[in-house]
DNA sequence: GTGAAAGCGCTAACAA
DNA sequence: TTGTTAGCGCTTTCAC
């Protein structure tokens, strides 16, 4: 059904190798033969079988990316710019999602590994380093951790400066003369902890002691972040004195928090100022346009691609010991109504 | 570096075939041998090479999906449920994006074809049927068109009932006793036209003639839909008499339109009621929560998976002439503040 | 229950 | 400039 090199070779009356060379633009072929082969290939609708090619060359020109959530614009934007940059350099991106489920993440990674791709980028949702990750590196497939890193696991990494993010947000709230700044925390991983640390650091710089009651976690229950934000904010609203500002781990949480504030008959930002994280693209169209910390996802994607390319390059020409690369992308705050003076 | 069947075979002292059988759970192997092989495989961190397997079996257990935009929740939700359903049946989804560029779409499709996957789903952004699409079917790779179809091109298809969507939206606005209902159109394809037709049909049922001035297009310029919606709405607001309702081709356009309305000092829905299409998940958190037509993307994904599975099945046991399958998913309207009485 | 032989479609190295 | 040989890692068929 599908044409192969052999089909063309037989039709034209040359050897398979000759056809293969023509298809790959290998110089050493005569004008006439080349033209005949090319014509026949077009006629037969030939398309090289990449599986076969990768079997012999040992490389697939594909890089895999596993993210926890495809609905999250942060990861998608990274995927987009990563794919675009890779493509310019002859690589393709294979994108898959773990749906925030460590078991699924492992399956996806296993599958991508079985596909023998050239490198793997994972924004892991696992609570601790999966054993698999160690094996990957042992087997010689370059691995890059994205966004979430693991304590004590030496690995290429690219992500945001979460502490800086929390710091930026909280400092901004201080600059509005707010004193009772609350924080709705994220999950217990490098990201959630980082943002919380930034929050603490801002207090320290201010010479103030944060009120532990003002730091609340989101329930671990598997529910919409917006709902979690709403619940957390309700708890904060019941405190006396009430917080006059809140820094939220994420934008969806901030949206939920704002809902709770409005429901309680309070005003944003007059009564309570709100800052989120992520700078989602609809932030400015919300009921109250949301101030948010932008992570520069597009830049992260480009950086990841460059890191990958350099890894792939150095792999082609091994220079002894493999280096570990790390990149941290700085964040910036985008100010909107929810923290306007 | 990576273990192969051969490595295991040699280490254990059996033949490659035996190992292969064990790995695939083929019954005919003795307890003892099986255990030895399995142990060694684990020890060596064996992972089957899917490229090699697919080369001999002629199937990859991968289905490709090409969408125009990964940031659009509609496509992502479809991708999610499609992937989940396929996975339950032993297939994987390879997702890629054309970024609304027909040339890139073609490249992506070419690449996926070269990867020899078992079937292809494409939400095409091409203005007319790409020649390639005909070839695909000739070559025996099942093709399913998603969301956007082409006049006169016989092909499996799965999508929304766009005419019904426009009809639902417009009828809803009539039920609010609005008479001067405007429409901000989408692109000139099966979707944009369908929604417009539904709009016209609702007028017809009402025994009213739509005012052509109330139907405006979005500029073709490559710019954020939200900006397009804003511009289009500004034009509508300059008309006399001013429309008292507007049905927008998409939610981002509706968001832009709402911005324009608020900027003009008018109220939603009192002065102008607004309906969008797509029911994006942040619709209810907008400045004015947006009434929108939901397309049931999750259901569409599941349906697409089932269609694929059935196609793949029938391909395995060919029964003569290939059938063309078509599925249209009904829509429903979700009413929020932007059209509250 | 196990294995030998053949071949999937392609490329790398070398010969002619 | 062109072709021969060998083999990538795996599965299939069929013989033992």
XYZ file of C-alpha atoms (C1' of nucleotides) in Angstrom:
714
model
C 0.000 0.000 0.000
C 2.626 2.495 1.063
C 5.597 2.950 -1.157
C 9.054 1.977 0.092
C 12.528 2.637 -1.185
C 12.429 -0.778 -2.746
C 9.327 0.022 -4.768
C 10.975 3.072 -6.204
C 14.240 1.278 -6.840
C 12.506 -1.468 -8.766
C 10.350 0.915 -10.745
C 13.281 3.067 -11.754
C 15.776 0.265 -12.144
C 18.411 1.327 -9.628
C 19.461 -0.007 -6.269
C 17.767 0.768 -2.976
C 20.830 2.571 -1.720
C 20.757 4.957 -4.632
C 17.189 5.851 -3.885
C 17.975 6.262 -0.218
C 20.767 8.658 -1.092
C 18.561 10.707 -3.354
C 15.893 10.952 -0.697
C 18.376 12.265 1.807
C 19.925 14.756 -0.604
C 23.198 12.905 -0.538
C 25.279 14.641 -3.215
C 26.857 11.714 -4.981
C 24.067 11.042 -7.465
C 23.849 11.879 -11.178
C 21.377 14.445 -12.391
C 19.449 12.029 -14.490
C 19.090 9.257 -11.927
C 18.178 11.781 -9.282
C 15.379 13.214 -11.377
C 13.966 9.820 -12.290
C 13.964 8.755 -8.655
C 12.419 11.961 -7.442
C 9.659 11.772 -10.038
C 8.831 8.206 -9.210
C 8.837 9.015 -5.497
C 6.323 11.750 -6.029
C 4.227 9.561 -8.248
C 4.201 6.765 -5.694
C 3.601 9.220 -2.896
C 6.652 8.028 -1.068
C 7.189 8.971 2.531
C 10.215 7.626 4.411
C 9.460 5.306 7.282
C 10.872 7.120 10.268
C 10.575 4.079 12.485
C 12.868 2.158 10.197
C 15.254 5.031 9.921
C 15.433 5.570 13.639
C 16.041 1.877 14.135
C 19.258 2.035 12.212
C 20.442 5.525 13.056
C 19.619 5.178 16.719
C 18.024 8.598 16.838
C 14.471 9.694 16.288
C 14.755 13.488 16.178
C 11.940 13.567 18.659
C 11.980 15.100 22.103
C 9.302 14.135 24.582
C 7.596 16.507 26.984
C 5.411 15.353 29.844
C 3.404 17.973 31.678
C 0.946 17.537 34.523
C -1.878 19.451 32.894
C -2.579 20.483 29.332
C -5.299 22.879 30.356
C -2.765 24.959 32.196
C -1.596 27.782 29.923
C 1.783 27.851 31.619
C 2.740 24.439 30.339
C 1.106 24.915 26.996
C 2.977 28.125 26.352
C 6.193 26.409 27.226
C 5.274 23.533 24.937
C 4.542 25.943 22.133
C 7.785 27.839 22.209
C 9.753 24.691 22.935
C 8.247 22.974 19.904
C 8.820 25.998 17.691
C 12.464 26.318 18.642
C 13.150 22.616 18.349
C 11.478 22.456 14.980
C 13.769 25.114 13.611
C 16.586 22.762 14.471
C 15.099 19.656 12.964
C 13.519 18.158 16.024
C 9.916 17.387 16.813
C 8.143 17.557 20.116
C 5.977 14.766 21.400
C 3.669 16.164 24.007
C 1.850 14.216 26.645
C 0.092 14.812 29.900
C 0.159 13.014 33.223
C -3.068 14.614 34.408
C -1.370 15.305 37.751
C -1.187 11.579 38.394
C 2.261 10.176 39.245
C 1.270 6.718 38.063
C 0.228 8.036 34.711
C 3.350 10.110 34.542
C 5.408 6.995 34.919
C 3.461 5.217 32.211
C 3.875 8.118 29.834
C 7.576 8.288 30.473
C 7.879 4.544 29.985
C 6.080 4.822 26.704
C 8.191 7.696 25.465
C 11.314 5.817 26.458
C 10.115 2.780 24.535
C 9.682 5.055 21.555
C 13.407 5.744 21.817
C 13.256 9.467 21.607
C 16.341 11.568 21.809
C 15.584 13.399 25.025
C 12.924 13.783 27.635
C 11.571 16.839 29.415
C 9.373 16.215 32.412
C 7.426 18.591 34.608
C 6.948 15.953 37.228
C 3.961 15.705 39.515
C 5.542 13.001 41.643
C 5.965 13.782 45.349
C 9.458 12.278 45.383
C 11.914 11.315 42.654
C 10.569 8.310 40.795
C 13.141 5.542 40.635
C 12.598 5.564 36.890
C 14.252 8.949 36.567
C 17.539 7.564 37.739
C 17.330 4.732 35.219
C 16.651 7.120 32.385
C 19.891 8.895 32.883
C 21.770 5.632 33.315
C 20.418 4.456 29.994
C 21.789 7.513 28.325
C 18.601 9.343 27.449
C 19.111 12.998 28.362
C 16.558 14.121 30.933
C 15.535 17.666 31.737
C 13.341 18.449 34.694
C 10.967 21.311 34.095
C 9.365 23.541 36.688
C 9.585 21.059 39.541
C 12.842 19.778 40.889
C 13.737 17.199 43.518
C 15.932 17.726 46.515
C 19.151 15.808 46.174
C 18.548 14.553 42.652
C 21.233 15.743 40.298
C 19.584 16.516 36.995
C 19.302 19.148 34.290
C 16.690 21.627 35.366
C 14.862 24.612 34.054
C 12.224 26.525 35.930
C 11.055 29.678 37.559
C 12.432 31.404 40.584
C 9.578 30.636 42.901
C 11.076 32.344 45.897
C 11.488 35.479 43.842
C 7.864 35.191 42.773
C 6.580 35.036 46.316
C 8.934 37.816 47.257
C 7.827 40.082 44.412
C 4.170 39.579 45.185
C 4.465 40.147 48.895
C 6.767 43.134 48.572
C 4.274 44.674 46.192
C 1.555 44.271 48.800
C 3.759 45.870 51.423
C 4.309 48.779 49.053
C 0.558 49.345 49.175
C 0.905 49.833 52.919
C -0.827 46.601 53.704
C 0.309 44.962 56.910
C -1.922 41.985 57.407
C -0.834 40.029 54.343
C -2.162 36.507 54.116
C -0.962 33.652 51.949
C -2.903 30.783 50.456
C -0.360 28.061 49.983
C 0.077 25.620 47.145
C 1.155 21.997 47.256
C 4.057 20.732 49.330
C 6.689 20.676 46.618
C 9.545 22.819 45.375
C 7.113 25.310 43.907
C 4.725 25.722 46.790
C 7.581 25.894 49.260
C 9.529 28.353 47.114
C 6.682 30.818 46.869
C 6.046 30.591 50.580
C 9.702 31.227 51.314
C 9.576 34.351 49.171
C 6.610 35.494 51.199
C 8.525 34.961 54.427
C 11.580 36.728 53.090
C 9.562 39.838 52.275
C 8.331 39.939 55.864
C 11.845 39.538 57.128
C 13.048 42.449 55.031
C 10.197 44.499 56.386
C 11.262 43.598 59.891
C 7.878 42.084 60.567
C 6.771 38.756 61.912
C 4.207 36.991 59.704
C 1.083 35.889 61.513
C 0.928 32.091 61.165
C -2.847 32.228 61.169
C -2.700 34.156 57.946
C -1.048 31.296 56.138
C -3.549 28.682 55.072
C -3.172 25.636 52.894
C -5.485 24.413 50.219
C -7.274 21.185 50.979
C -5.596 18.224 49.392
C -8.929 17.045 48.100
C -8.987 16.532 44.381
C -11.121 19.472 43.461
C -11.030 22.520 41.225
C -8.389 25.005 42.419
C -10.910 27.785 42.198
C -13.054 26.035 44.759
C -10.025 25.501 46.947
C -9.202 29.177 46.765
C -12.709 30.092 47.728
C -12.693 27.807 50.746
C -9.294 28.960 51.903
C -10.324 32.590 51.615
C -13.474 31.988 53.628
C -11.308 30.707 56.432
C -9.127 33.796 56.227
C -12.155 36.086 56.270
C -13.337 34.654 59.556
C -10.159 35.785 61.324
C -10.003 38.886 63.499
C -8.452 41.146 62.543
C -9.205 40.293 58.957
C -6.256 40.269 56.499
C -6.046 43.317 54.250
C -4.201 41.538 51.449
C -3.650 38.036 50.185
C -0.972 36.477 48.046
C -2.246 33.367 46.325
C -0.190 30.447 45.110
C -1.896 30.484 41.710
C -4.327 32.468 39.610
C -7.182 29.953 39.809
C -6.833 30.055 43.576
C -6.838 33.845 43.443
C -10.005 33.771 41.362
C -11.694 31.618 43.972
C -10.424 33.885 46.710
C -11.807 36.940 44.947
C -15.165 35.233 44.613
C -15.218 34.639 48.376
C -14.262 38.245 49.076
C -16.980 39.648 46.844
C -19.521 37.212 48.270
C -18.698 38.481 51.749
C -19.612 41.973 50.602
C -16.057 43.264 50.714
C -14.271 45.280 48.062
C -11.136 44.495 46.047
C -8.643 46.086 46.462
C -9.998 48.582 49.027
C -10.722 46.034 51.737
C -8.481 43.261 50.523
C -5.855 43.384 47.816
C -5.197 40.200 45.867
C -2.170 38.891 43.974
C -1.991 35.652 42.005
C 0.728 33.717 40.237
C 0.926 32.728 36.613
C -0.473 35.726 34.786
C -3.021 33.699 32.863
C -4.160 35.351 29.700
C -7.677 36.042 30.894
C -6.553 37.696 34.124
C -7.307 41.153 32.863
C -10.867 40.306 31.913
C -11.872 38.964 35.293
C -14.499 40.536 37.465
C -11.660 42.397 39.088
C -8.607 42.299 36.824
C -6.002 40.356 38.731
C -2.480 41.425 39.591
C -0.281 38.439 38.983
C 3.323 37.309 38.827
C 4.363 36.357 35.327
C 6.755 33.448 34.916
C 7.865 34.126 31.355
C 6.707 30.762 30.077
C 7.557 31.517 26.470
C 11.115 32.359 27.414
C 11.305 29.188 29.459
C 10.280 27.154 26.428
C 12.980 28.713 24.293
C 15.567 28.178 26.980
C 14.546 24.587 27.399
C 14.945 24.062 23.672
C 18.399 25.601 23.711
C 19.417 23.479 26.640
C 18.170 20.384 24.869
C 19.955 21.268 21.682
C 23.182 21.791 23.507
C 22.790 18.499 25.348
C 22.026 16.645 22.136
C 25.002 18.306 20.559
C 27.435 17.412 23.278
C 26.099 13.890 23.205
C 27.002 13.618 19.544
C 30.533 14.660 20.438
C 31.061 13.332 23.965
C 33.699 15.258 25.830
C 34.116 13.068 28.837
C 32.012 13.839 31.883
C 28.402 14.846 31.342
C 27.583 18.277 32.694
C 24.458 19.147 34.603
C 22.727 22.280 33.383
C 20.463 24.533 35.390
C 18.487 27.579 34.330
C 16.241 29.756 36.429
C 14.048 32.219 34.633
C 13.310 35.464 36.505
C 9.704 36.537 37.027
C 7.983 39.894 36.896
C 4.811 41.247 38.397
C 1.939 42.574 36.294
C -0.145 45.062 38.206
C -3.897 45.316 37.663
C -7.040 46.432 39.486
C -6.870 43.884 42.276
C -4.000 45.776 43.889
C -4.583 49.293 42.591
C -4.166 51.975 45.259
C 23.674 0.947 26.619
C 20.073 -0.051 26.364
C 19.213 -3.644 26.843
C 17.748 -5.597 23.938
C 16.083 -8.956 23.669
C 19.410 -10.322 22.571
C 21.156 -9.143 25.719
C 18.623 -10.918 27.862
C 18.692 -14.022 25.718
C 22.449 -14.304 25.992
C 22.499 -13.605 29.699
C 19.870 -16.213 30.462
C 20.978 -18.698 27.867
C 17.843 -18.988 25.780
C 16.936 -17.789 22.320
C 15.736 -14.327 21.404
C 12.364 -15.674 20.392
C 11.790 -17.115 23.805
C 12.507 -13.805 25.445
C 10.264 -12.024 22.986
C 7.437 -14.394 23.845
C 7.880 -13.888 27.549
C 7.861 -10.137 27.147
C 4.582 -10.253 25.296
C 2.978 -12.658 27.719
C 2.796 -15.370 25.103
C 1.604 -18.489 26.968
C 3.916 -21.147 25.539
C 6.752 -20.652 27.961
C 7.718 -22.712 30.983
C 7.471 -21.284 34.471
C 11.131 -21.485 35.157
C 12.363 -19.945 31.919
C 9.759 -17.204 32.175
C 10.911 -16.250 35.638
C 14.554 -16.202 34.721
C 13.859 -14.031 31.720
C 11.647 -11.655 33.632
C 14.208 -11.262 36.378
C 16.995 -10.551 33.960
C 14.822 -8.087 32.055
C 14.169 -6.167 35.214
C 17.808 -6.298 36.182
C 18.875 -5.007 32.789
C 16.120 -2.420 32.774
C 14.780 -3.721 29.541
C 12.275 -1.703 27.559
C 11.024 -2.984 24.210
C 11.947 -0.879 21.221
C 8.596 0.195 19.839
C 10.119 1.451 16.616
C 11.472 -1.996 15.877
C 8.218 -3.624 16.837
C 6.147 -1.328 14.718
C 8.453 -1.945 11.793
C 7.593 -5.604 11.761
C 3.995 -5.509 12.903
C 3.102 -2.565 10.703
C 1.188 -0.882 13.488
C 2.315 1.606 16.086
C -0.660 1.787 18.450
C -0.423 5.529 18.124
C -3.084 7.880 16.899
C -2.120 11.377 15.834
C -4.124 14.495 16.557
C -3.407 17.843 14.941
C -5.221 20.869 16.313
C -4.925 24.495 15.294
C -4.304 25.815 18.771
C -3.195 24.215 21.998
C -4.168 27.209 24.065
C -7.770 26.735 23.123
C -9.502 24.744 25.864
C -11.943 23.276 23.364
C -9.247 21.309 21.590
C -7.374 20.474 24.729
C -10.452 19.049 26.375
C -11.083 16.932 23.328
C -7.460 15.827 23.344
C -7.725 14.892 26.987
C -10.781 12.715 26.741
C -9.649 11.284 23.427
C -6.314 10.290 24.917
C -7.920 8.829 28.009
C -10.356 6.693 26.046
C -7.750 5.528 23.568
C -5.369 4.621 26.317
C -7.927 2.333 27.909
C -7.853 0.463 24.645
C -4.118 0.221 24.273
C -3.532 3.215 22.044
C -1.536 6.355 22.612
C -2.223 9.839 21.366
C 0.408 11.949 19.700
C -0.661 15.540 19.922
C 0.555 18.380 17.788
C -0.447 21.853 16.849
C -0.542 23.698 13.556
C -0.705 27.109 15.212
C -3.507 28.032 12.792
C -1.052 27.833 9.920
C -2.019 25.586 6.988
C 1.606 25.142 5.955
C 2.558 23.967 9.393
C -0.470 21.757 9.481
C 0.740 20.032 6.363
C 4.203 19.558 7.799
C 2.831 18.105 10.981
C 0.609 15.713 9.089
C 3.523 14.688 6.876
C 5.607 14.000 9.933
C 2.925 11.980 11.638
C 2.401 10.004 8.467
C 6.110 9.292 8.263
C 5.894 8.033 11.818
C 3.460 5.436 10.504
C 0.799 5.887 13.067
C -2.397 3.930 12.930
C -4.803 6.783 12.377
C -4.918 10.522 12.117
C -7.357 13.070 13.503
C -7.106 16.583 12.155
C -8.921 19.745 13.093
C -7.815 21.462 9.948
C -7.142 25.166 9.630
C -6.778 24.983 5.864
C -9.195 27.131 3.817
C -9.772 24.301 1.321
C -9.057 20.574 1.382
C -5.314 20.038 1.242
C -4.378 17.622 -1.542
C -2.509 15.648 1.088
C -5.754 14.629 2.742
C -6.797 12.707 -0.331
C -3.478 10.891 -0.410
C -3.724 9.899 3.206
C -6.885 7.989 2.643
C -5.526 6.400 -0.534
C -2.541 5.165 1.404
C -4.797 3.447 3.847
C -4.240 5.548 6.940
C -7.648 6.199 8.477
C -8.377 9.907 8.652
C -10.924 11.641 10.841
C -11.712 15.290 10.407
C -12.497 17.078 13.630
C -14.525 20.212 14.110
C -13.970 21.566 10.609
C -15.195 19.781 7.507
C -14.782 20.461 3.796
C -17.562 20.775 1.281
C -17.514 17.871 -1.143
C -14.747 15.927 0.583
C -15.940 12.527 1.721
C -14.291 11.782 5.010
C -14.969 10.596 8.528
C -16.056 13.548 10.564
C -16.868 14.478 14.097
C -17.866 17.917 15.263
C -20.415 20.204 16.751
C -23.724 21.297 15.329
C -22.745 24.857 14.606
C -26.075 25.832 13.135
C -27.760 24.598 16.274
C -25.333 26.618 18.350
C -26.144 29.851 16.539
C -29.784 28.983 16.719
C -29.756 28.264 20.447
C -27.929 31.475 21.211
C -30.132 33.701 19.090
C -33.351 32.086 20.218
C -32.291 32.637 23.794
C -31.807 36.326 23.073
C -35.242 36.518 21.455
C -36.695 34.914 24.584
C -35.344 37.901 26.509
C -37.511 40.098 24.299
C -34.542 41.547 22.488
C -35.275 42.512 18.897
C -32.105 44.168 17.632
C -29.834 41.190 17.866
C -26.404 41.639 16.330
C -23.867 38.989 15.362
C -20.096 39.172 15.332
C -19.046 36.609 12.783
C -16.177 34.202 12.820
C -13.993 33.006 9.966
C -15.353 31.978 6.585
C -15.391 28.238 7.116
C -17.860 25.528 8.030
C -17.940 26.730 11.614
C -18.337 30.444 11.074
C -20.942 29.873 8.402
C -22.845 27.315 10.477
C -23.198 29.614 13.444
C -24.338 32.442 11.231
C -26.917 30.204 9.581
C -28.306 29.297 12.990
C -28.606 33.003 13.736
C -30.534 33.538 10.503
C -32.771 30.572 11.170
C -33.826 31.953 14.534
C -34.855 35.191 12.857
C -36.799 33.270 10.280
C -38.695 31.367 12.950
C -39.454 34.633 14.642
C -40.825 35.969 11.360
C -38.301 38.784 11.460
C -35.822 40.079 8.960
C -32.270 40.437 10.333
C -30.702 43.832 9.859
C -27.599 43.268 7.686
C -25.880 46.149 9.435
C -26.019 44.199 12.655
C -23.856 41.461 11.249
C -20.195 42.365 11.351
C -17.106 40.336 10.611
C -13.899 40.224 12.566
C -10.917 41.673 10.813
C -8.769 39.043 9.190
C -5.723 40.601 10.698
C -3.673 38.236 12.746
C -4.492 39.621 16.129
C -5.874 38.486 19.451
C -9.567 37.519 19.122
C -10.356 39.623 22.149
C -9.103 42.696 20.326
C -11.104 41.716 17.271
C -14.235 41.410 19.376
C -13.646 44.801 20.889
C -13.233 46.454 17.501
C -16.246 44.760 16.013
C -18.381 45.761 18.980
C -17.278 49.363 18.693
C -18.568 49.387 15.147
C -21.872 47.945 16.305
C -22.194 50.537 19.056
C -21.950 53.366 16.555
C -25.110 52.197 14.792
C -28.494 53.813 15.320
C -30.566 52.316 16.685
C -27.994 50.517 18.742
C -28.332 46.700 19.010
C -29.770 45.461 22.293
C -28.101 42.070 22.116
C -25.141 40.425 20.459
C -24.313 36.840 19.655
C -20.588 36.354 19.310
C -18.852 33.666 17.333
C -16.565 32.790 20.247
C -15.979 33.527 23.915
C -12.784 35.533 23.420
C -14.659 37.697 20.935
C -17.479 38.054 23.445
C -14.988 39.115 26.098
C -13.662 41.819 23.811
C -17.194 42.865 22.962
C -18.069 43.136 26.636
C -15.012 45.275 27.225
C -16.177 47.643 24.478
C -19.681 47.800 25.918
C -18.475 48.597 29.419
C -16.003 51.146 28.067
C -18.877 52.879 26.305
C -20.598 53.283 29.653
C -23.343 50.779 28.867
C -24.599 47.995 31.081
C -24.652 44.234 30.490
C -27.253 42.796 30.162
C -29.594 45.742 30.701
C -28.496 47.720 27.657
C -26.944 44.930 25.682
C -27.122 41.209 26.344
C -24.160 39.101 25.262
C -23.805 35.441 24.309
C -20.581 33.676 23.400
C -19.658 30.241 22.101
C -17.422 27.667 23.691
C -18.236 27.914 27.388
C -14.634 28.367 28.411
C -13.971 27.416 31.979
C -13.317 30.931 33.168
C -16.525 32.336 31.699
C -18.219 32.492 35.051
C -15.436 34.481 36.663
C -15.413 37.269 34.101
C -16.288 40.859 34.903
C -19.782 39.942 33.794
C -20.186 36.175 33.836
C -20.798 35.188 30.253
C -23.684 33.194 28.855
C -22.218 30.773 26.367
C -23.030 27.806 24.169
C -21.287 24.661 25.343
C -20.049 22.250 22.698
C -19.557 19.218 24.907
C -15.883 18.878 24.075
C -15.311 16.034 26.487
C -18.085 14.033 24.887
C -16.645 14.800 21.483
C -13.293 13.407 22.539
C -14.856 10.194 23.741
C -16.880 9.879 20.575
C -13.832 10.470 18.459
C -12.016 7.731 20.317
C -14.875 5.325 19.791
C -15.032 6.150 16.123
C -11.300 5.584 15.808
C -11.464 2.300 17.648
C -14.224 1.096 15.421
C -12.324 2.150 12.313
C -9.158 0.457 13.507
C -11.193 -2.624 14.297
C -12.840 -2.817 10.927
C -9.488 -2.301 9.303
C -8.152 -5.350 11.067
C -11.056 -7.331 9.641
C -11.806 -5.654 6.327
C -15.381 -6.208 5.213
C -15.208 -4.871 1.675
C -16.024 -1.219 1.147
C -14.835 1.286 3.735
C -17.640 3.163 5.421
C -17.609 6.867 6.119
C -18.616 7.771 9.645
C -20.093 11.058 10.787
C -21.005 12.254 14.254
C -22.485 15.560 15.265
C -22.515 16.379 18.942
C -25.434 18.504 20.153
C -24.736 21.699 22.057
C -26.390 23.331 25.033
C -26.554 26.857 26.317
C -25.261 27.854 29.744
C -26.990 30.956 31.019
C -25.131 33.471 33.182
C -25.254 37.146 34.091
C -24.605 38.514 30.625
C -28.139 37.579 29.576
C -29.967 37.598 32.894
C -33.392 39.263 32.744
C 7.930 -25.544 25.420
C 11.709 -23.829 22.489
C 14.381 -22.167 18.568
C 16.080 -21.336 13.507
C 15.213 -18.648 9.615
C 13.451 -14.799 7.347
C 12.326 -10.221 6.869
C 9.985 -5.386 8.254
C 12.353 -0.474 5.744
C 16.050 1.730 6.235
C 21.245 3.394 6.528
C 26.521 2.889 7.127
C 30.655 1.242 5.410
C 32.887 -0.150 1.922
C 33.785 -1.846 -2.911
C 33.522 -1.421 -7.679
C 28.463 7.731 -9.536
C 26.470 3.396 -8.140
C 25.856 -1.106 -5.778
C 26.878 -4.901 -2.230
C 26.794 -6.447 2.257
C 25.456 -6.290 6.785
C 22.590 -5.234 10.436
C 19.428 -2.027 13.595
C 15.613 -4.840 17.335
C 11.950 -6.996 16.824
C 8.043 -10.519 15.379
C 6.179 -14.278 12.513
C 6.085 -18.850 10.779
C 7.121 -23.192 11.205
C 9.947 -27.003 12.571
C 11.663 -29.718 16.371
